[in-house]
Amino acid sequence: MEKGFVEVDMNAGDEPAAFPTVRATVVQASSVFFDTPATIEKAKNLIAEAAEQGAQLVVFPEVFVGGFPRGSDFGVTIGGPPQAKGRRGKDLFCKYYASAIDVPGPEANLLASFAAKYKVYLVMGAVERHGRTLYNTVLFFSPAGELLGKHRKLVPTALERVLWGCGDGSTLSVYDTPIGRVGALVCWESKMPLARAALYGKGLEIYCAPTADDSDLWQASARHVAHEGGCFLLSANQFCRRKDYPPPPEYAFTGFDEEPAPDDVLCRGGSVIVSPSGAVLAGPKYDGEGLLTADLDFSEIVRAKFDFDVVGHSSRPEVLTLVVKDQAQLPVIYNSASQN
């Protein structure tokens, strides 16, 4: 089957089918921790592999570029002074900061070039560096090599708040593309019903859910959200072992009874693709790195919303409404550019 095989052919002169089919791939793989160039090269190879299988959309895990700092506490103790531990944690954060990327920036440009080379829509989790703050960010690229935009995780989960700043409503975006309306929430953002509703209200059709959660309960959440929203849900997670991180003492795992062995699995994956009816189309995958691919039949969206359309005939706006503040929230606002 040739690349660009599906009914949605961006170069075709004929009218598209009433209900297109799109081939989508989620990537389950580990970052090369503290080595962003090697991680980006690994991403390139995985995108090429997905493109060979006919993928038009490729979704990567949460913070694939920059890495998910699993097992580290960065020396943080609430109200606790241990200076040596705190210093080591801040030194670790400096290395983590150096592994993050600027958006726009050279690494983002490389990712855009991969999307263009392999003619795919690319959804990439990354640690974004902005000033001296880091964000858990999802980047969206088009087959034309354009950065369509980004989403910053609204509320990092638990201790993640030590590392990453909070996003705002300005990045609760859905991108209208020839393969459908694509958006993303990161990991446990999908437990935020109002954030989900904000995307549903924009006509979301392909819900990208990069995650770091490999639990069985996440699978229940993925199926529920897809069914609730009447959309396809694509969840990509990393599969990683201890050896995917630097060895001790450069990188230590806290909260473990003992230091994990190099081949110990720290995240088993669980990447999955779910239909608007809540049916699992591919996965969940727990047996190592790899790709999951499924053909998304958009007639399934119409079928699902015949029963329940959360922002359509199933809504009650005279009873319940949501107001989304989608302007950027700036800490400093200057009334006049002429003021110094």
GROMACS .gro file of C-alpha atoms in nm:
model
  340
    1MET     CA    1   0.000   0.000   0.000
    2GLU     CA    2   0.154   0.329  -0.105
    3LYS     CA    3   0.219   0.626   0.116
    4GLY     CA    4  -0.080   0.861   0.120
    5PHE     CA    5  -0.307   0.569   0.035
    6VAL     CA    6  -0.619   0.667   0.220
    7GLU     CA    7  -0.933   0.838   0.102
    8VAL     CA    8  -0.794   1.169   0.229
    9ASP     CA    9  -0.545   1.247  -0.047
   10MET     CA   10  -0.425   1.606  -0.016
   11ASN     CA   11  -0.313   1.608  -0.378
   12ALA     CA   12  -0.617   1.443  -0.530
   13GLY     CA   13  -0.847   1.629  -0.766
   14ASP     CA   14  -1.152   1.414  -0.689
   15GLU     CA   15  -1.388   1.501  -0.408
   16PRO     CA   16  -1.295   1.325  -0.083
   17ALA     CA   17  -1.504   1.040   0.047
   18ALA     CA   18  -1.788   1.140   0.280
   19PHE     CA   19  -1.620   0.952   0.563
   20PRO     CA   20  -1.242   0.946   0.521
   21THR     CA   21  -1.005   0.693   0.668
   22VAL     CA   22  -0.675   0.804   0.815
   23ARG     CA   23  -0.382   0.582   0.907
   24ALA     CA   24  -0.237   0.678   1.246
   25THR     CA   25   0.062   0.547   1.439
   26VAL     CA   26   0.156   0.582   1.804
   27VAL     CA   27   0.519   0.534   1.901
   28GLN     CA   28   0.617   0.341   2.213
   29ALA     CA   29   0.984   0.403   2.282
   30SER     CA   30   1.225   0.542   2.537
   31SER     CA   31   1.414   0.868   2.516
   32VAL     CA   32   1.792   0.865   2.533
   33PHE     CA   33   1.802   1.045   2.863
   34PHE     CA   34   2.031   1.350   2.887
   35ASP     CA   35   2.114   1.310   2.516
   36THR     CA   36   1.872   1.521   2.315
   37PRO     CA   37   2.056   1.488   1.979
   38ALA     CA   38   2.046   1.109   2.010
   39THR     CA   39   1.678   1.120   2.108
   40ILE     CA   40   1.594   1.332   1.804
   41GLU     CA   41   1.786   1.095   1.577
   42LYS     CA   42   1.593   0.805   1.729
   43ALA     CA   43   1.270   0.996   1.662
   44LYS     CA   44   1.370   1.040   1.299
   45ASN     CA   45   1.420   0.666   1.254
   46LEU     CA   46   1.085   0.589   1.418
   47ILE     CA   47   0.905   0.845   1.200
   48ALA     CA   48   1.064   0.688   0.891
   49GLU     CA   49   0.947   0.343   1.004
   50ALA     CA   50   0.594   0.469   1.060
   51ALA     CA   51   0.591   0.640   0.720
   52GLU     CA   52   0.694   0.313   0.554
   53GLN     CA   53   0.378   0.161   0.703
   54GLY     CA   54   0.166   0.433   0.545
   55ALA     CA   55   0.115   0.650   0.852
   56GLN     CA   56  -0.022   0.998   0.795
   57LEU     CA   57  -0.018   1.091   1.164
   58VAL     CA   58   0.256   0.992   1.410
   59VAL     CA   59   0.219   1.052   1.784
   60PHE     CA   60   0.509   1.030   2.033
   61PRO     CA   61   0.501   0.990   2.413
   62GLU     CA   62   0.494   1.258   2.679
   63VAL     CA   63   0.821   1.459   2.691
   64PHE     CA   64   0.992   1.216   2.456
   65VAL     CA   65   1.242   1.491   2.369
   66GLY     CA   66   1.399   1.594   2.698
   67GLY     CA   67   1.287   1.282   2.880
   68PHE     CA   68   1.055   1.189   3.165
   69PRO     CA   69   1.266   1.200   3.485
   70ARG     CA   70   1.117   0.885   3.628
   71GLY     CA   71   1.225   0.794   3.980
   72SER     CA   72   1.395   1.123   4.065
   73ASP     CA   73   1.291   1.366   4.341
   74PHE     CA   74   1.542   1.638   4.245
   75GLY     CA   75   1.641   1.664   4.610
   76VAL     CA   76   1.310   1.818   4.711
   77THR     CA   77   1.190   1.795   5.073
   78ILE     CA   78   0.907   2.015   5.194
   79GLY     CA   79   1.052   2.253   5.452
   80GLY     CA   80   1.363   2.038   5.475
   81PRO     CA   81   1.710   2.188   5.466
   82PRO     CA   82   1.950   1.904   5.366
   83GLN     CA   83   2.184   2.125   5.170
   84ALA     CA   84   2.391   1.851   5.010
   85LYS     CA   85   2.085   1.669   4.879
   86GLY     CA   86   1.928   1.995   4.764
   87ARG     CA   87   2.245   2.095   4.583
   88ARG     CA   88   2.261   1.762   4.402
   89GLY     CA   89   1.898   1.802   4.300
   90LYS     CA   90   1.962   2.147   4.156
   91ASP     CA   91   2.266   2.018   3.970
   92LEU     CA   92   2.044   1.747   3.824
   93PHE     CA   93   1.789   2.010   3.725
   94CYS     CA   94   2.063   2.204   3.544
   95LYS     CA   95   2.137   1.896   3.333
   96TYR     CA   96   1.767   1.843   3.272
   97TYR     CA   97   1.729   2.209   3.171
   98ALA     CA   98   2.017   2.169   2.924
   99SER     CA   99   1.834   1.872   2.765
  100ALA     CA  100   1.519   2.079   2.702
  101ILE     CA  101   1.451   2.258   2.373
  102ASP     CA  102   1.349   2.606   2.268
  103VAL     CA  103   1.030   2.648   2.061
  104PRO     CA  104   1.094   2.777   1.804
  105GLY     CA  105   1.454   2.661   1.793
  106PRO     CA  106   1.697   2.433   1.611
  107GLU     CA  107   1.560   2.107   1.751
  108ALA     CA  108   1.203   2.207   1.667
  109ASN     CA  109   1.322   2.294   1.316
  110LEU     CA  110   1.473   1.946   1.283
  111LEU     CA  111   1.148   1.783   1.390
  112ALA     CA  112   0.962   1.997   1.136
  113SER     CA  113   1.202   1.881   0.867
  114PHE     CA  114   1.129   1.516   0.956
  115ALA     CA  115   0.755   1.578   0.919
  116ALA     CA  116   0.821   1.731   0.578
  117LYS     CA  117   1.060   1.459   0.463
  118TYR     CA  118   0.825   1.175   0.553
  119LYS     CA  119   0.502   1.363   0.469
  120VAL     CA  120   0.333   1.307   0.804
  121TYR     CA  121   0.155   1.508   1.067
  122LEU     CA  122   0.377   1.479   1.372
  123VAL     CA  123   0.270   1.516   1.735
  124MET     CA  124   0.575   1.525   1.961
  125GLY     CA  125   0.606   1.542   2.339
  126ALA     CA  126   0.894   1.763   2.451
  127VAL     CA  127   1.036   1.948   2.748
  128GLU     CA  128   1.013   2.310   2.633
  129ARG     CA  129   1.254   2.568   2.770
  130HIS     CA  130   1.118   2.922   2.797
  131GLY     CA  131   1.340   3.162   2.984
  132ARG     CA  132   1.440   2.973   3.296
  133THR     CA  133   1.115   2.778   3.320
  134LEU     CA  134   1.044   2.437   3.169
  135TYR     CA  135   0.710   2.319   3.034
  136ASN     CA  136   0.566   1.977   2.952
  137THR     CA  137   0.471   2.055   2.593
  138VAL     CA  138   0.320   1.885   2.290
  139LEU     CA  139   0.431   2.013   1.949
  140PHE     CA  140   0.227   1.981   1.629
  141PHE     CA  141   0.396   1.971   1.286
  142SER     CA  142   0.248   1.948   0.936
  143PRO     CA  143   0.376   1.758   0.628
  144ALA     CA  144   0.472   2.099   0.488
  145GLY     CA  145   0.735   2.129   0.762
  146GLU     CA  146   0.537   2.386   0.959
  147LEU     CA  147   0.513   2.412   1.335
  148LEU     CA  148   0.135   2.437   1.365
  149GLY     CA  149   0.146   2.516   1.734
  150LYS     CA  150   0.189   2.369   2.079
  151HIS     CA  151   0.005   2.271   2.393
  152ARG     CA  152   0.153   2.317   2.739
  153LYS     CA  153   0.030   2.088   3.016
  154LEU     CA  154  -0.207   2.294   3.230
  155VAL     CA  155  -0.124   2.136   3.566
  156PRO     CA  156   0.178   1.908   3.602
  157THR     CA  157   0.092   1.609   3.819
  158ALA     CA  158   0.213   1.586   4.180
  159LEU     CA  159   0.593   1.631   4.208
  160GLU     CA  160   0.610   1.722   3.837
  161ARG     CA  161   0.512   2.071   3.953
  162VAL     CA  162   0.864   2.113   4.089
  163LEU     CA  163   1.003   2.077   3.735
  164TRP     CA  164   0.746   2.220   3.497
  165GLY     CA  165   0.547   2.541   3.490
  166CYS     CA  166   0.172   2.549   3.429
  167GLY     CA  167   0.035   2.615   3.083
  168ASP     CA  168  -0.262   2.843   3.018
  169GLY     CA  169  -0.573   2.849   2.802
  170SER     CA  170  -0.392   2.999   2.504
  171THR     CA  171  -0.259   2.654   2.411
  172LEU     CA  172  -0.588   2.463   2.443
  173SER     CA  173  -0.588   2.433   2.067
  174VAL     CA  174  -0.740   2.207   1.803
  175TYR     CA  175  -0.580   2.210   1.456
  176ASP     CA  176  -0.807   2.175   1.154
  177THR     CA  177  -0.610   1.963   0.907
  178PRO     CA  178  -0.690   1.754   0.597
  179ILE     CA  179  -0.671   1.443   0.817
  180GLY     CA  180  -0.910   1.576   1.081
  181ARG     CA  181  -0.926   1.811   1.377
  182VAL     CA  182  -0.630   1.722   1.598
  183GLY     CA  183  -0.558   1.826   1.957
  184ALA     CA  184  -0.389   1.696   2.271
  185LEU     CA  185  -0.402   1.678   2.646
  186VAL     CA  186  -0.107   1.534   2.835
  187CYS     CA  187  -0.142   1.232   3.063
  188TRP     CA  188  -0.355   1.318   3.368
  189GLU     CA  189  -0.485   1.635   3.204
  190SER     CA  190  -0.729   1.385   3.057
  191LYS     CA  191  -0.875   1.356   3.407
  192MET     CA  192  -0.973   1.725   3.390
  193PRO     CA  193  -1.331   1.724   3.256
  194LEU     CA  194  -1.335   2.096   3.179
  195ALA     CA  195  -1.012   2.073   2.979
  196ARG     CA  196  -1.163   1.789   2.779
  197ALA     CA  197  -1.479   1.990   2.721
  198ALA     CA  198  -1.271   2.283   2.597
  199LEU     CA  199  -1.131   2.064   2.319
  200TYR     CA  200  -1.462   1.892   2.245
  201GLY     CA  201  -1.614   2.236   2.193
  202LYS     CA  202  -1.363   2.298   1.913
  203GLY     CA  203  -1.475   1.989   1.725
  204LEU     CA  204  -1.191   1.758   1.828
  205GLU     CA  205  -1.178   1.439   1.619
  206ILE     CA  206  -0.833   1.296   1.696
  207TYR     CA  207  -0.748   1.323   2.065
  208CYS     CA  208  -0.375   1.273   2.121
  209ALA     CA  209  -0.298   1.166   2.478
  210PRO     CA  210   0.078   1.127   2.528
  211THR     CA  211   0.129   0.984   2.875
  212ALA     CA  212   0.366   0.840   3.133
  213ASP     CA  213   0.097   0.628   3.300
  214ASP     CA  214   0.134   0.255   3.239
  215SER     CA  215  -0.140   0.146   3.480
  216ASP     CA  216  -0.444  -0.064   3.398
  217LEU     CA  217  -0.660   0.226   3.517
  218TRP     CA  218  -0.521   0.445   3.237
  219GLN     CA  219  -0.668   0.203   2.986
  220ALA     CA  220  -1.009   0.253   3.143
  221SER     CA  221  -0.964   0.630   3.123
  222ALA     CA  222  -0.858   0.612   2.757
  223ARG     CA  223  -1.166   0.413   2.659
  224HIS     CA  224  -1.397   0.636   2.858
  225VAL     CA  225  -1.258   0.961   2.713
  226ALA     CA  226  -1.279   0.836   2.354
  227HIS     CA  227  -1.639   0.724   2.409
  228GLU     CA  228  -1.733   1.043   2.594
  229GLY     CA  229  -1.588   1.271   2.329
  230GLY     CA  230  -1.694   1.064   2.030
  231CYS     CA  231  -1.338   1.089   1.901
  232PHE     CA  232  -1.038   0.871   1.829
  233LEU     CA  233  -0.791   0.861   2.118
  234LEU     CA  234  -0.422   0.796   2.052
  235SER     CA  235  -0.218   0.736   2.365
  236ALA     CA  236   0.161   0.700   2.336
  237ASN     CA  237   0.379   0.602   2.631
  238GLN     CA  238   0.746   0.522   2.673
  239PHE     CA  239   0.872   0.171   2.733
  240CYS     CA  240   1.191   0.210   2.933
  241ARG     CA  241   1.438   0.013   3.139
  242ARG     CA  242   1.688   0.130   3.400
  243LYS     CA  243   1.964   0.122   3.140
  244ASP     CA  244   1.784   0.389   2.936
  245TYR     CA  245   1.887   0.635   3.208
  246PRO     CA  246   2.242   0.731   3.309
  247PRO     CA  247   2.402   0.491   3.559
  248PRO     CA  248   2.443   0.580   3.927
  249PRO     CA  249   2.559   0.806   4.077
  250GLU     CA  250   2.491   1.033   3.779
  251TYR     CA  251   2.122   0.943   3.798
  252ALA     CA  252   1.977   0.787   4.114
  253PHE     CA  253   1.632   0.639   4.161
  254THR     CA  254   1.458   0.740   4.483
  255GLY     CA  255   1.156   0.572   4.636
  256PHE     CA  256   1.289   0.226   4.549
  257ASP     CA  257   1.395  -0.030   4.807
  258GLU     CA  258   1.712  -0.080   4.607
  259GLU     CA  259   1.872   0.052   4.290
  260PRO     CA  260   1.702  -0.113   3.989
  261ALA     CA  261   1.908  -0.351   3.778
  262PRO     CA  262   1.996  -0.232   3.424
  263ASP     CA  263   1.733  -0.451   3.257
  264ASP     CA  264   1.455  -0.378   3.505
  265VAL     CA  265   1.147  -0.237   3.333
  266LEU     CA  266   1.057   0.103   3.482
  267CYS     CA  267   0.768   0.181   3.248
  268ARG     CA  268   0.592  -0.102   3.063
  269GLY     CA  269   0.422   0.119   2.806
  270GLY     CA  270   0.057   0.047   2.742
  271SER     CA  271   0.024   0.263   2.430
  272VAL     CA  272  -0.320   0.225   2.277
  273ILE     CA  273  -0.552   0.349   2.001
  274VAL     CA  274  -0.923   0.367   2.083
  275SER     CA  275  -1.224   0.431   1.858
  276PRO     CA  276  -1.511   0.675   1.927
  277SER     CA  277  -1.720   0.380   2.044
  278GLY     CA  278  -1.461   0.297   2.310
  279ALA     CA  279  -1.335  -0.009   2.122
  280VAL     CA  280  -0.962  -0.076   2.127
  281LEU     CA  281  -0.822  -0.064   1.772
  282ALA     CA  282  -0.458  -0.136   1.860
  283GLY     CA  283  -0.280  -0.228   2.180
  284PRO     CA  284  -0.235  -0.189   2.463
  285LYS     CA  285   0.129  -0.281   2.409
  286TYR     CA  286   0.337  -0.397   2.707
  287ASP     CA  287   0.611  -0.609   2.548
  288GLY     CA  288   0.875  -0.350   2.456
  289GLU     CA  289   0.934  -0.067   2.215
  290GLY     CA  290   0.749  -0.055   1.885
  291LEU     CA  291   0.476   0.104   1.678
  292LEU     CA  292   0.099   0.066   1.695
  293THR     CA  293  -0.095   0.152   1.381
  294ALA     CA  294  -0.467   0.168   1.307
  295ASP     CA  295  -0.692   0.297   1.030
  296LEU     CA  296  -0.932   0.557   1.167
  297ASP     CA  297  -1.271   0.537   0.993
  298PHE     CA  298  -1.434   0.877   1.048
  299SER     CA  299  -1.782   0.732   1.001
  300GLU     CA  300  -1.729   0.595   1.353
  301ILE     CA  301  -1.741   0.952   1.485
  302VAL     CA  302  -2.083   1.007   1.331
  303ARG     CA  303  -2.208   0.673   1.465
  304ALA     CA  304  -2.085   0.751   1.816
  305LYS     CA  305  -2.240   1.098   1.821
  306PHE     CA  306  -2.576   0.961   1.708
  307ASP     CA  307  -2.598   0.823   2.062
  308PHE     CA  308  -2.423   1.101   2.253
  309ASP     CA  309  -2.273   1.435   2.149
  310VAL     CA  310  -2.132   1.603   2.458
  311VAL     CA  311  -2.123   1.951   2.303
  312GLY     CA  312  -2.418   1.897   2.069
  313HIS     CA  313  -2.758   1.737   2.118
  314SER     CA  314  -2.654   1.588   2.454
  315SER     CA  315  -2.563   1.926   2.605
  316ARG     CA  316  -2.784   2.151   2.817
  317PRO     CA  317  -2.634   2.500   2.778
  318GLU     CA  318  -2.928   2.659   2.960
  319VAL     CA  319  -2.817   2.458   3.265
  320LEU     CA  320  -2.443   2.402   3.224
  321THR     CA  321  -2.190   2.614   3.031
  322LEU     CA  322  -1.813   2.639   3.022
  323VAL     CA  323  -1.620   2.964   2.976
  324VAL     CA  324  -1.263   2.911   2.854
  325LYS     CA  325  -1.010   3.188   2.914
  326ASP     CA  326  -0.799   3.131   2.605
  327GLN     CA  327  -0.576   3.438   2.625
  328ALA     CA  328  -0.212   3.406   2.726
  329GLN     CA  329  -0.167   3.486   3.094
  330LEU     CA  330   0.140   3.710   3.124
  331PRO     CA  331   0.312   3.789   3.456
  332VAL     CA  332   0.420   4.134   3.336
  333ILE     CA  333   0.214   4.361   3.111
  334TYR     CA  334   0.352   4.687   2.974
  335ASN     CA  335   0.090   4.951   2.892
  336SER     CA  336   0.320   5.151   2.668
  337ALA     CA  337   0.607   5.036   2.452
  338SER     CA  338   0.757   5.384   2.492
  339GLN     CA  339   0.808   5.337   2.866
  340ASN     CA  340   1.156   5.235   2.976
   0.00000   0.00000   0.00000
